[in-house]
Amino acid sequence: MSQAPATPKAVRRQHDREIVSLALPAFGALVAEPLFLMVDSAIVGHLGTPQLAGLAIAAALLSTAVSVFVFLAYATTAAVARRVGADDLPAAIRQGMDGIWLALLLGAAVVALTLPSAPWLVGLFGASDTAAPYAVTYLRISSLGIPAMLVVLAATGVLRGLQDTRTPLYVAIGGFAANGALNLGLVYGAGLGIAGSAWGTVVAQCGMAAAYLTVVVRGARRHGASLRPDAAGIRASAQAGVPLLVRTLSLRAVLMIATAVAARLGDTDVAAHQIILSLWSLMAFALDAIAIAGQAIIGRHLGANDPEGARRVCRRMVQWGVVSGVVLGALLVLARPLFVPFFTGDAAVRDTLLPALLVVAVSQPVAGVVFVLDGVLMGAGDGPYLARAMLLTLVVFAPAALLVPVLGGGLTALWWAMALMMTVRLLTLWFRSRSGRWIVTGAVR
């Protein structure tokens, strides 16, 4: 007796359960990452102002270096999810191992460049004579953990592709706890100062990488997948990552231009801008969690030769993006009396902050759809289009932002330029999703 087809409502409920089951743990893991720096800052801050300033400079350099390679997670998620959809788990794990080997190679190269150039890199930030030695010390020691950080990115992508976002959450929580304990013990107990904070972070990152590798290696042995490096596979992983690297660098350029323009507007404006950017980044974690779910689910449907399933999931996730954006925007407006005093007591900064904050709130539904469609296209392996779209967005945003101080605009005008940037991203991603050209089925795009 044939089974009755599922009703549209039942299908939506199934999609919703799957999205929530993947997105919630992903959000927890994403939030855990910046908490590493917060713990380091809190502990090092009690050593003195020069040490904290040195940490701030070194941490900015490290976070930039690592964020550039976030494609290790994104590209690996899409490639592994396709093979999971094609019901070929050995090939999925083999693909994940290629990404991990690529992460190790890139990490070793970054360490080799960072160790000798640390004083020069710190000097680019204009560090004071008192802060520079601490920044160099922290940067050199922490750079030894970069290979582990990149392995964490790639292995996270493997598990997301395998539809597992819970393990990354557990590893992130464990890493966060270990980082805090090690920092306290080494900075104060062992009396190592800022060097102890750096070593604590390195050990915690290596522990996280070891935990991920244990899980992946067990999966490889269980399914008979080879653990040896494969030159062709590593090269394919790198080629898939290049367009996403271009996309990430373009997005970083947007944020750097925005901060540079805010700095030209004056101390009050740049202070308010930093507060808004922090809030904007926090909301981005929530939206990015949904995008991560999209990467995993879309890749699986396309690998299973189910284009209609991919379209249905895409439509449902867009609805999630809109609703999430509306909720986040409303929370931003309603909760502003609670969090604004937490950030600043300066009346001038508050007066500058509030109108720009409303612009951010209004644009959150747009941001919700942008993040979701970004995740959908990443899951489809549509990296070259994402790179072109982000380059176009940068070309539109840069002159608009740079004209703000020329035309006498303030911080609110700058954030309208940021809203324009998100709108351009929405249009490019929406047209692509509607065209259907991203839908390429099979275990390999």
mmCIF file of N, CA and C in Angstrom, residues 16 41 48 57 65 67 83 90 95 132 135 143 224-225 256 259 263 281 307 333-334 397 422 441:
data_model
loop_
_atom_site.group_PDB
_atom_site.id
_atom_site.type_symbol
_atom_site.label_atom_id
_atom_site.label_comp_id
_atom_site.label_asym_id
_atom_site.label_seq_id
_atom_site.Cartn_x
_atom_site.Cartn_y
_atom_site.Cartn_z
ATOM 1 N N ASP A 16 11.364 23.038 9.174
ATOM 2 C CA ASP A 16 11.589 23.874 10.359
ATOM 3 C C ASP A 16 12.370 23.114 11.427
ATOM 4 N N SER A 41 40.940 39.258 27.237
ATOM 5 C CA SER A 41 40.954 40.691 27.538
ATOM 6 C C SER A 41 40.718 40.945 29.021
ATOM 7 N N GLY A 48 47.671 45.445 33.257
ATOM 8 C CA GLY A 48 48.019 46.839 32.986
ATOM 9 C C GLY A 48 47.525 47.281 31.629
ATOM 10 N N ILE A 57 45.977 44.802 19.755
ATOM 11 C CA ILE A 57 46.625 44.874 18.439
ATOM 12 C C ILE A 57 46.887 43.473 17.890
ATOM 13 N N ALA A 65 43.718 37.315 10.215
ATOM 14 C CA ALA A 65 44.382 36.207 9.526
ATOM 15 C C ALA A 65 43.481 34.976 9.470
ATOM 16 N N SER A 67 40.076 34.865 9.931
ATOM 17 C CA SER A 67 38.809 35.096 9.227
ATOM 18 C C SER A 67 38.973 35.030 7.720
ATOM 19 N N ARG A 83 28.206 14.934 -0.922
ATOM 20 C CA ARG A 83 28.502 13.501 -0.908
ATOM 21 C C ARG A 83 27.635 12.752 0.090
ATOM 22 N N PRO A 90 32.081 7.475 2.731
ATOM 23 C CA PRO A 90 33.550 7.420 2.615
ATOM 24 C C PRO A 90 34.104 8.585 1.792
ATOM 25 N N GLN A 95 36.740 13.820 1.379
ATOM 26 C CA GLN A 95 36.720 15.227 0.988
ATOM 27 C C GLN A 95 37.039 16.119 2.194
ATOM 28 N N ALA A 132 53.950 47.915 22.166
ATOM 29 C CA ALA A 132 54.478 47.109 21.058
ATOM 30 C C ALA A 132 55.146 45.809 21.507
ATOM 31 N N ALA A 135 52.528 43.278 22.300
ATOM 32 C CA ALA A 135 51.822 42.843 21.096
ATOM 33 C C ALA A 135 52.654 41.833 20.319
ATOM 34 N N SER A 143 50.524 32.841 17.203
ATOM 35 C CA SER A 143 50.578 32.393 15.805
ATOM 36 C C SER A 143 50.875 30.902 15.712
ATOM 37 N N GLY A 224 36.031 3.324 6.185
ATOM 38 C CA GLY A 224 37.086 2.904 5.276
ATOM 39 C C GLY A 224 37.646 4.013 4.405
ATOM 40 N N ALA A 225 37.611 5.256 4.882
ATOM 41 C CA ALA A 225 38.142 6.384 4.114
ATOM 42 C C ALA A 225 39.621 6.584 4.440
ATOM 43 N N MET A 256 36.248 47.629 6.684
ATOM 44 C CA MET A 256 37.397 48.504 6.918
ATOM 45 C C MET A 256 37.133 49.913 6.404
ATOM 46 N N THR A 259 34.775 51.704 8.826
ATOM 47 C CA THR A 259 35.462 52.163 10.037
ATOM 48 C C THR A 259 36.371 53.348 9.741
ATOM 49 N N ALA A 263 36.069 57.089 11.356
ATOM 50 C CA ALA A 263 37.187 57.755 12.022
ATOM 51 C C ALA A 263 37.377 59.182 11.512
ATOM 52 N N SER A 281 27.463 42.838 14.521
ATOM 53 C CA SER A 281 28.177 41.561 14.454
ATOM 54 C C SER A 281 27.471 40.503 15.282
ATOM 55 N N PRO A 307 16.523 18.521 -6.853
ATOM 56 C CA PRO A 307 16.468 19.975 -7.059
ATOM 57 C C PRO A 307 15.212 20.614 -6.486
ATOM 58 N N VAL A 333 15.486 47.881 18.704
ATOM 59 C CA VAL A 333 14.808 49.136 19.043
ATOM 60 C C VAL A 333 14.270 49.102 20.468
ATOM 61 N N LEU A 334 13.599 48.013 20.829
ATOM 62 C CA LEU A 334 12.944 47.940 22.132
ATOM 63 C C LEU A 334 13.943 47.847 23.284
ATOM 64 N N PHE A 397 29.493 50.225 -2.889
ATOM 65 C CA PHE A 397 29.543 50.759 -1.523
ATOM 66 C C PHE A 397 30.660 51.774 -1.330
ATOM 67 N N MET A 422 23.907 46.273 1.840
ATOM 68 C CA MET A 422 23.115 45.070 2.063
ATOM 69 C C MET A 422 22.024 44.918 1.008
ATOM 70 N N THR A 441 23.014 19.482 -9.622
ATOM 71 C CA THR A 441 22.905 18.283 -8.780
ATOM 72 C C THR A 441 24.093 17.357 -8.987
#
